[in-house]
Tab-separated table of C-alpha atoms in Angstrom:
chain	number	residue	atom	x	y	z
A	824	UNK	CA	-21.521	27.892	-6.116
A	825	UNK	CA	-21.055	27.185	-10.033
A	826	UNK	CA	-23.853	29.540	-10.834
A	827	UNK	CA	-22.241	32.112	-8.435
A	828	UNK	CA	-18.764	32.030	-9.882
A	829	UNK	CA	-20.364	32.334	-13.666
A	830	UNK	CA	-22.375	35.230	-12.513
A	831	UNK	CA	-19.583	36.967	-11.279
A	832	UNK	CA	-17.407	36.419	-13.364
A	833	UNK	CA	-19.690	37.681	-16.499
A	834	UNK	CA	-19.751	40.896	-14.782
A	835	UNK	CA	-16.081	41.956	-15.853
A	836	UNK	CA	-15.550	46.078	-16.127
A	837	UNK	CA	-15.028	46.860	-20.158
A	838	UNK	CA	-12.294	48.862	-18.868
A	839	UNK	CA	-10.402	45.390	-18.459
A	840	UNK	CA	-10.852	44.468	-21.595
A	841	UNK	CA	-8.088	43.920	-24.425
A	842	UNK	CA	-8.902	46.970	-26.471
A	843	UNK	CA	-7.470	50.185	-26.636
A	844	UNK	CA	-7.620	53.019	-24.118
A	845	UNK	CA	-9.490	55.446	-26.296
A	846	UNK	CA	-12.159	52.747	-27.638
A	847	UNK	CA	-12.692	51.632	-23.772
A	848	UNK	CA	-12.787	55.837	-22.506
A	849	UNK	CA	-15.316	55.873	-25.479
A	850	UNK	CA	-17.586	52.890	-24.158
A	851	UNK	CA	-17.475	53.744	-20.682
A	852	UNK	CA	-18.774	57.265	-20.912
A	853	UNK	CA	-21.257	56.177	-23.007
A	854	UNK	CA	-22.299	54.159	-20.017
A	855	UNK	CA	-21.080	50.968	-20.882
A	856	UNK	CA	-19.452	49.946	-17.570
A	857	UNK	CA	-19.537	46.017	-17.468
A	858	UNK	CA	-19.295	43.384	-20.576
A	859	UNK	CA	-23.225	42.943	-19.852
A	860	UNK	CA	-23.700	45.621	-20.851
A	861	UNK	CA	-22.899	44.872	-24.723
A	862	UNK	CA	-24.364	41.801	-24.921
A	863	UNK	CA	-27.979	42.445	-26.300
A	864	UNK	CA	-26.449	45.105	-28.957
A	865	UNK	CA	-25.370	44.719	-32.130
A	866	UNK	CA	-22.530	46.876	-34.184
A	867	UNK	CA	-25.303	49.683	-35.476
A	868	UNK	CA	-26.847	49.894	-31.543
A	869	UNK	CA	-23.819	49.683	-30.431
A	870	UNK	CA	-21.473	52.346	-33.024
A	871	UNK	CA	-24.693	55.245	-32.399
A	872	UNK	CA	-24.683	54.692	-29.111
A	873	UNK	CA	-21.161	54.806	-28.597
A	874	UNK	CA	-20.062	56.931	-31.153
A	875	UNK	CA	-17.574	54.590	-32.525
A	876	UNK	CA	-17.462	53.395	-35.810
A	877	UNK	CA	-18.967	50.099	-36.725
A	878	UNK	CA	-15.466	48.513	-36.975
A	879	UNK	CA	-14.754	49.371	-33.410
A	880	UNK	CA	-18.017	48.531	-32.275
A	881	UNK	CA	-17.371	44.996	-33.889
A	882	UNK	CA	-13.724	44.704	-31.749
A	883	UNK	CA	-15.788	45.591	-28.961
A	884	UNK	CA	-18.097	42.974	-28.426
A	885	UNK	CA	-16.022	40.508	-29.894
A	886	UNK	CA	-13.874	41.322	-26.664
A	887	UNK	CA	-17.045	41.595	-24.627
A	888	UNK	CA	-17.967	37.450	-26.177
A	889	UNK	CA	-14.941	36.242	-25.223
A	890	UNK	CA	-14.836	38.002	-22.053
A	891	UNK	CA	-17.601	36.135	-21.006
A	892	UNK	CA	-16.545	33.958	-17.955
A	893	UNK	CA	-17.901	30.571	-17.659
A	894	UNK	CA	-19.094	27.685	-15.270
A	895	UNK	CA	-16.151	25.699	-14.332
A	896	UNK	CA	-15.936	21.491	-15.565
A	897	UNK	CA	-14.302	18.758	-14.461
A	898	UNK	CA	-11.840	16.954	-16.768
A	899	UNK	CA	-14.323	13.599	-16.549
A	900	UNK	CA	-17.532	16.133	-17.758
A	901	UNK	CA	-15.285	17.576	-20.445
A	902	UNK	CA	-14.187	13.473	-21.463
A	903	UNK	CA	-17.737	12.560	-20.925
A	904	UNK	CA	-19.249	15.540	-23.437
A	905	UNK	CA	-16.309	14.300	-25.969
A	906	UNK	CA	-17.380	10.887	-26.366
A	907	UNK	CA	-20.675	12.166	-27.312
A	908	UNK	CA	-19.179	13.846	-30.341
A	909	UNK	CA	-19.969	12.339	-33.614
A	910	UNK	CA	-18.035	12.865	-36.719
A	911	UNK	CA	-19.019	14.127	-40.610
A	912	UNK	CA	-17.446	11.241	-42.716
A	913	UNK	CA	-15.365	12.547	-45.620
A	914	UNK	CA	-16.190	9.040	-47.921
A	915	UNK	CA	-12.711	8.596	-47.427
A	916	UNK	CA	-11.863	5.701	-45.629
A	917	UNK	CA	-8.542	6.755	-45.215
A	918	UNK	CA	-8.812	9.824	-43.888
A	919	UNK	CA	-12.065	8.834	-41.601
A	920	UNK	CA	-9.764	5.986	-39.691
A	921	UNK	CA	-6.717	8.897	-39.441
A	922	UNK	CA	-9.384	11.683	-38.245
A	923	UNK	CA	-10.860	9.101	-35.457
A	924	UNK	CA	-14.247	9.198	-37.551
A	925	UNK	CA	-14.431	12.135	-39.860
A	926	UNK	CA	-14.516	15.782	-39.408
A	927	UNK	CA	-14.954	15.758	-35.592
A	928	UNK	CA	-17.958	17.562	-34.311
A	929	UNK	CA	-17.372	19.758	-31.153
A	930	UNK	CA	-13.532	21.454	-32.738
A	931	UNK	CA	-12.253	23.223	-35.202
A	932	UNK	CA	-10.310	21.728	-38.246
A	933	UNK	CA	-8.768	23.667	-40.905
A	934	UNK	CA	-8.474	22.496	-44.506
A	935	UNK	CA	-5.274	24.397	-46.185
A	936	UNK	CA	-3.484	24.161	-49.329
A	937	UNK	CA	-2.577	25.968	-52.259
A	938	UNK	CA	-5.635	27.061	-54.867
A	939	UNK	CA	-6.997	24.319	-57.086
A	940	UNK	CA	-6.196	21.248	-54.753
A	941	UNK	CA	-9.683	21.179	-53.572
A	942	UNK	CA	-10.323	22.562	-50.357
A	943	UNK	CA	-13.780	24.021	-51.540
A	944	UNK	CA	-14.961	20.876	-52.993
A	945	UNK	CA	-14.025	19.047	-49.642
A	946	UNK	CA	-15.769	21.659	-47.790
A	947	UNK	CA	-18.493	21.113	-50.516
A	948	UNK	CA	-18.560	17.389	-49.518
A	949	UNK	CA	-18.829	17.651	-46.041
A	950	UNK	CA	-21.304	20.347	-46.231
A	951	UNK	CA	-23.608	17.682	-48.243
A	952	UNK	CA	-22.134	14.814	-45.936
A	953	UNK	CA	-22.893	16.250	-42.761
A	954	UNK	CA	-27.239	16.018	-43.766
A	955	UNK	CA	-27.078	12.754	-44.473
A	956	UNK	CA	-29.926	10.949	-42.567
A	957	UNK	CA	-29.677	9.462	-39.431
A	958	UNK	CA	-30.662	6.196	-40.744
A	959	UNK	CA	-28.043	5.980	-42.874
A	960	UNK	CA	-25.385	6.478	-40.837
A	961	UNK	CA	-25.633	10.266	-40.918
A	962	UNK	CA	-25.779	13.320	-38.650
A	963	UNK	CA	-29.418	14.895	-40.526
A	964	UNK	CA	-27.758	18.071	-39.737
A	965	UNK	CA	-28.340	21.629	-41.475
A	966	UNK	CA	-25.144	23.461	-42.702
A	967	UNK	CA	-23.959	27.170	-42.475
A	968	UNK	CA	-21.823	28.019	-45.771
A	969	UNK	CA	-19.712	31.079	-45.434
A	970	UNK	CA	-17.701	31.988	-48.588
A	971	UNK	CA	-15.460	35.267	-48.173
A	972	UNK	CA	-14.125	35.505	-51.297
A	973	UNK	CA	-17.492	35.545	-53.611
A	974	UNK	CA	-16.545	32.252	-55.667
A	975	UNK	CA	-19.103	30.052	-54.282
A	976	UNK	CA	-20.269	28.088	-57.347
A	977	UNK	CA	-24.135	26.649	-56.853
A	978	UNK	CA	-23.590	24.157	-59.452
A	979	UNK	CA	-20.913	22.018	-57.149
A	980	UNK	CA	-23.090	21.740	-54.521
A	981	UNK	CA	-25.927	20.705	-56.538
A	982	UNK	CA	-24.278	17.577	-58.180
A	983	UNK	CA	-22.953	17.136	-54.846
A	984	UNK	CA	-26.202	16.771	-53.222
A	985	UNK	CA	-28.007	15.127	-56.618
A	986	UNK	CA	-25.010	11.996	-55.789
A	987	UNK	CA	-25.712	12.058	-52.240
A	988	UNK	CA	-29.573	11.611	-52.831
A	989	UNK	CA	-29.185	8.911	-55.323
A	990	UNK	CA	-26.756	7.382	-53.418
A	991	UNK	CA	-28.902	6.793	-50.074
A	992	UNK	CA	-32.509	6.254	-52.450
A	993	UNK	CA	-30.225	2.749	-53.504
A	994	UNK	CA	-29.567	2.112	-50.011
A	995	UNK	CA	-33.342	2.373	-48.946
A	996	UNK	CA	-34.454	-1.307	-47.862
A	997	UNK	CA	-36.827	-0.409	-44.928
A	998	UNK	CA	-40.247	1.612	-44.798
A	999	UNK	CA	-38.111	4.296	-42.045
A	1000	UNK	CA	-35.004	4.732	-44.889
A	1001	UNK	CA	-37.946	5.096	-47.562
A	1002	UNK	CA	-39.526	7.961	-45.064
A	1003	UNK	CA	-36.264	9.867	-44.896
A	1004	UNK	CA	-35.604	9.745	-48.712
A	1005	UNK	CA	-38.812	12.274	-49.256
A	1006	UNK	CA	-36.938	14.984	-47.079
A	1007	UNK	CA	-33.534	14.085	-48.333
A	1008	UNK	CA	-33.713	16.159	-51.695
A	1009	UNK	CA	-31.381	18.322	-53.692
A	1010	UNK	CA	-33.572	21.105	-52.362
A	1011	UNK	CA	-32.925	20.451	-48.778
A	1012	UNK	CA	-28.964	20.156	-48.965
A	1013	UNK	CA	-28.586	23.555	-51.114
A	1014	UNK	CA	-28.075	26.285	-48.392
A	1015	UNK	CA	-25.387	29.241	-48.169
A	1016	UNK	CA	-24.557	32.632	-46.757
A	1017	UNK	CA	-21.978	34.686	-48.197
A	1018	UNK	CA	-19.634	37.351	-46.462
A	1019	UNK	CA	-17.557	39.456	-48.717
A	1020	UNK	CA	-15.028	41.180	-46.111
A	1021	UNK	CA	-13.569	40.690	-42.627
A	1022	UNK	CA	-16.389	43.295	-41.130
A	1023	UNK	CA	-19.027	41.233	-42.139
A	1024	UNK	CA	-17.725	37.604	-41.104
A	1025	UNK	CA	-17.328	39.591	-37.951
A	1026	UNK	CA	-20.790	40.926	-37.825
A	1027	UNK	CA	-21.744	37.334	-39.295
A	1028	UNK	CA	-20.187	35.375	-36.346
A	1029	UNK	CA	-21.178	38.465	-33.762
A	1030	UNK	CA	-24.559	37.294	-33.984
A	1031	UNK	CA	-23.527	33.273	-34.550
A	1032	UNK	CA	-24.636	32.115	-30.525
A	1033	UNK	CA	-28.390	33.569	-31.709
A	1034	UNK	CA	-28.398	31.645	-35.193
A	1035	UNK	CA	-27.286	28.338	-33.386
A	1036	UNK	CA	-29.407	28.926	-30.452
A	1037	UNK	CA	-32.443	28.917	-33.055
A	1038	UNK	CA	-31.222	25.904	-35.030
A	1039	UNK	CA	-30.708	23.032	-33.110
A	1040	UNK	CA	-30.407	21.057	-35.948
A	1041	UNK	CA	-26.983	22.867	-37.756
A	1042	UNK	CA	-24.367	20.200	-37.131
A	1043	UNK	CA	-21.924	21.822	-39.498
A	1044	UNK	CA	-20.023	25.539	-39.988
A	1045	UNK	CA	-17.859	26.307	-43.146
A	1046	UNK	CA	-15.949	28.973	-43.561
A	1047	UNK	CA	-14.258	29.321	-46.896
A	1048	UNK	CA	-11.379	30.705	-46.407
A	1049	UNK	CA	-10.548	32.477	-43.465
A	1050	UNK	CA	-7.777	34.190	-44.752
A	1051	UNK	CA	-9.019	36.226	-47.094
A	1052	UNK	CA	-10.738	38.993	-45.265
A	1053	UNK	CA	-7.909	39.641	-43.296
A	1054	UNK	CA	-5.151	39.894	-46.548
A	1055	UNK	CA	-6.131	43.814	-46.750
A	1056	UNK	CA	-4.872	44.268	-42.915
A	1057	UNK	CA	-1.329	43.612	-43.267
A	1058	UNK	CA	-0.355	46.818	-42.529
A	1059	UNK	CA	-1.845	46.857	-39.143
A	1060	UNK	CA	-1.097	43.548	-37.475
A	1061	UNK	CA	-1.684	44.663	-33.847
A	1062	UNK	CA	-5.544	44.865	-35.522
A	1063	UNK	CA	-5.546	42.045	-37.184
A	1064	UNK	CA	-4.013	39.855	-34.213
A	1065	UNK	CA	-6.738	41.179	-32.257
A	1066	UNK	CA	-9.590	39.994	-34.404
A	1067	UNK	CA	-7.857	36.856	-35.494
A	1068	UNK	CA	-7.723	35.996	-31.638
A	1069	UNK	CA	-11.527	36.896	-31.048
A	1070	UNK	CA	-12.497	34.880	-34.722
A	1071	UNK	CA	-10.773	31.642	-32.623
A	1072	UNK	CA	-12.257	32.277	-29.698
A	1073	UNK	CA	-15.976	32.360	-31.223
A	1074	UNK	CA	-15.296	29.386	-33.678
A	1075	UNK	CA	-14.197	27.367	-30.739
A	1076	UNK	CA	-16.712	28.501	-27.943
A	1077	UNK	CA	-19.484	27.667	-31.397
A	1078	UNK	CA	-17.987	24.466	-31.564
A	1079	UNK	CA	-17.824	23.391	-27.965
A	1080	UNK	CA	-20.995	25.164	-26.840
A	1081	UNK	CA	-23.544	23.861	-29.509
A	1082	UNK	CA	-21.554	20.353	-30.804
A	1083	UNK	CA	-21.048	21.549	-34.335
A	1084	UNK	CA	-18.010	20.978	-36.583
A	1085	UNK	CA	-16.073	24.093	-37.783
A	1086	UNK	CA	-14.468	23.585	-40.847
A	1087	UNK	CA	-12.087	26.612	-42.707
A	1088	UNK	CA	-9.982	27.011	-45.314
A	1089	UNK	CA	-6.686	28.590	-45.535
A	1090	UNK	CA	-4.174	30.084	-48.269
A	1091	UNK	CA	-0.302	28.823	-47.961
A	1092	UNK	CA	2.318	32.039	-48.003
A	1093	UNK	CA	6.076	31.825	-48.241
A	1094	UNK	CA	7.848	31.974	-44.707
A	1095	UNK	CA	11.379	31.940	-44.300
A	1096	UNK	CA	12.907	29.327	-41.956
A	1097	UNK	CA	16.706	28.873	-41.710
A	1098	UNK	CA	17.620	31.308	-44.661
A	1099	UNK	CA	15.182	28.905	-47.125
A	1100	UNK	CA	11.703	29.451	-48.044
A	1101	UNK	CA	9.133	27.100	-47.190
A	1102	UNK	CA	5.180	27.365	-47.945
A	1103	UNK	CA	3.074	27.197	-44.592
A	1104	UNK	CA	-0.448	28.173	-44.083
A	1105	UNK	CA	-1.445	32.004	-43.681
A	1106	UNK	CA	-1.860	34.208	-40.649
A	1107	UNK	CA	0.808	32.859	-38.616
A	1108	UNK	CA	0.912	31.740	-35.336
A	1109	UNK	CA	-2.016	34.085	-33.752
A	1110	UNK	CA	-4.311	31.531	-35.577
A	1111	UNK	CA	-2.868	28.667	-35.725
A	1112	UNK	CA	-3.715	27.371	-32.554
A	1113	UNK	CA	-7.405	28.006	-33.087
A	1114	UNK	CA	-7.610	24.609	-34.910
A	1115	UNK	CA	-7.378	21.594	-33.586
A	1116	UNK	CA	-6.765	19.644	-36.697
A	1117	UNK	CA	-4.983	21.083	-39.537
A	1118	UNK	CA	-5.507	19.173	-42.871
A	1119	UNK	CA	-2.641	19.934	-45.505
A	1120	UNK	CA	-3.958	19.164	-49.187
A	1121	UNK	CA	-1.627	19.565	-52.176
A	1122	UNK	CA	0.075	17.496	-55.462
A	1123	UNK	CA	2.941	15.711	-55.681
A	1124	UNK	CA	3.145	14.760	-59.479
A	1125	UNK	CA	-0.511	13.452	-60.220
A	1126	UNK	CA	-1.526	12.566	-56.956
A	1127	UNK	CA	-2.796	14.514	-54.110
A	1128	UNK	CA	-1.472	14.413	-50.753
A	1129	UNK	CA	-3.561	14.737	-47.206
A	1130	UNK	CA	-1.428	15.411	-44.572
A	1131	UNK	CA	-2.730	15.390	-40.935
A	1132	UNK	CA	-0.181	17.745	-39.645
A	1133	UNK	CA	-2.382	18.783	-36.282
A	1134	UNK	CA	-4.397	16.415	-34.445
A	1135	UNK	CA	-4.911	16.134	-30.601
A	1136	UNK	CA	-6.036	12.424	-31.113
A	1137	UNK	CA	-4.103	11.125	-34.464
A	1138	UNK	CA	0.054	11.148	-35.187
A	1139	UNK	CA	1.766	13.293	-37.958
A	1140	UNK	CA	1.236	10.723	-41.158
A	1141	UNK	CA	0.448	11.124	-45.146
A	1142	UNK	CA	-2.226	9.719	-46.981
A	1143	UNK	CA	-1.986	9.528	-50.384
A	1144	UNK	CA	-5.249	10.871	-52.461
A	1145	UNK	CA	-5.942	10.177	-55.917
A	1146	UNK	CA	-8.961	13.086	-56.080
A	1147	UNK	CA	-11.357	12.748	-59.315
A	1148	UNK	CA	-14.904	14.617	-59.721
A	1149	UNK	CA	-16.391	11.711	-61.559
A	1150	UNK	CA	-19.608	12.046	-63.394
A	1151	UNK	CA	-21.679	11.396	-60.127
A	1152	UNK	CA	-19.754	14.441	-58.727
A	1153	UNK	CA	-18.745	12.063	-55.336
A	1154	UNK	CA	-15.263	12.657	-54.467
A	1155	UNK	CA	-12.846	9.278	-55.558
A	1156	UNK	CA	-9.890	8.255	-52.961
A	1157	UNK	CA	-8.053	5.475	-54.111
């Protein structure tokens, strides 16, 4: 019966689909009658064949993805599959116990603040963090680095990773630790890909279920920032609540589907709540619920502040941060 109602429900009409009337007119007398229909195309197949431009071919099976009806679960499978979940530790002790374990694995957490309070170099962290070796203590994952605004510094990453390495090769004690040391290298952790507008996170993330699919191993998915593609649409919100929507709905599904974290980060813009303005992360509501934990970074005098302002599993509470890049390049929490 579960197989039955999947089936079924995979076969939706495009003509039901949240786009607009001319864009679904467009599709369907090209031929495209059901959402399986899109789902072996990509943008270029799919904007010749169509006769749509690439941007609406991109809105299109975005809507198609998420249209995509699956097999219902039980509440116990979906508790079950949770408690599987491992977490990317932070190497803050602080913010591990608050976060339940680290970055959880399986959701989406967002990391926002203003610029220079060091969102990147968390995400930089993590992203070496997270391919750490299983025998010490780590995931061994891989790590998917998306940077959308172009100031992706190598460098970072590489001290980063040249801490991490020396780090465990001090911990090594036993012939298995030794073993994992000769794949652990500076070489290993250094991976990126970079997206320089919204159209090509899109495209990026269009073809994300594929990239997982063939890497078992990638435990770990940062996008840095997720705002900034989407700063040029603000004259068209219906657009860019439509592809803000479909962006959740992907990250999540990624998450859930193949057990990897999500990690993003966000800008803070100036919203105006009873006559007074207050800073609050960008993109508004339409996002916000994507995340399940939202991470606010920023300084109060000398110190920097962590506040857990989301969580399903941990209350609202501060944790105060006193953030150095030493010489070893780890981050410092005191």
């Amino acid at each position: 019966k579960r197989a039955a109602v999947s089936a079924v429900r995979m076969k939706r009409p495009v003509s039901s689909l949240s786009l607009g009337s001319s864009l679904k007119g467009k599709l369907v007398r090209a031929g495209f009658q059901f959402t399986t229909d899109l789902q072996d195309l990509n943008p270029e197949h799919l904007s010749a064949e169509a006769g749509v431009s690439q941007q609406e071919a991109l809105e299109a099976l975005q809507a198609a993805s998420s249209g995509h009806g699956v097999a219902p679960v039980t509440a116990l499978e979906l508790l079950q599959k949770e408690e599987e979940f491992r977490s990317i530790v932070t190497f803050c002790s602080q913010l591990d116990e608050a976060l339940g374990g680290g970055v959880p694995v399986g959701k989406v957490t967002e990391i926002c603040g203003a610029p220079g309070v060091g969102k990147t170099q968390l995400c930089l962290q993590l992203a070496v963090d997270v391919q750490v070796p299983a025998v010490f203590g780590g995931l061994g994952g891989q790590v998917l680095f998306v940077d959308t605004e172009g100031g992706f510094q190598v460098q970072r990453l590489v001290d980063l990773a040249g801490a991490a390495v020396r780090h465990c090769s001090l911990l090594a004690e036993d012939e298995e630790q030794r073993v994992a040391m000769t794949t652990f290298t500076v070489e290993t952790i250094l991976s990126n890909v970079r997206c320089r507008d919204y159209v090509e996170l899109l495209a990026e993330l269009h073809l994300l279920a594929d990239f997982l699919s063939n890497r078992p191993r990638l435990r770990l998915l940062v996008i840095d920032s997720v705002a900034f593609p989407f700063l040029r649409l603000h004259d068209d919100l219906s657009q860019r609540t439509r592809l803000l929507q479909g962006l959740g709905l992907r990250l999540i599904a990624a998450a859930t589907g193949h057990n990897i974290a999500v990690v993003t980060t966000n800008h803070m813009t100036t919203r105006l709540h009873s006559s007074q303005a207050q800073l609050a992360p960008a993109l508004g509501d339409v996002w916000g619920h994507a995340p399940s934990i939202r991470l606010l970074l920023r300084w109060e005098e000398s110190r920097r502040l962590a506040s857990i302002v989301k969580s399903p599993a941990a209350p609202h509470r501060l944790h105060h941060l006193s953030v150095a890049v030493v010489t070893e390049a780890l981050w410092m929490f005191g």
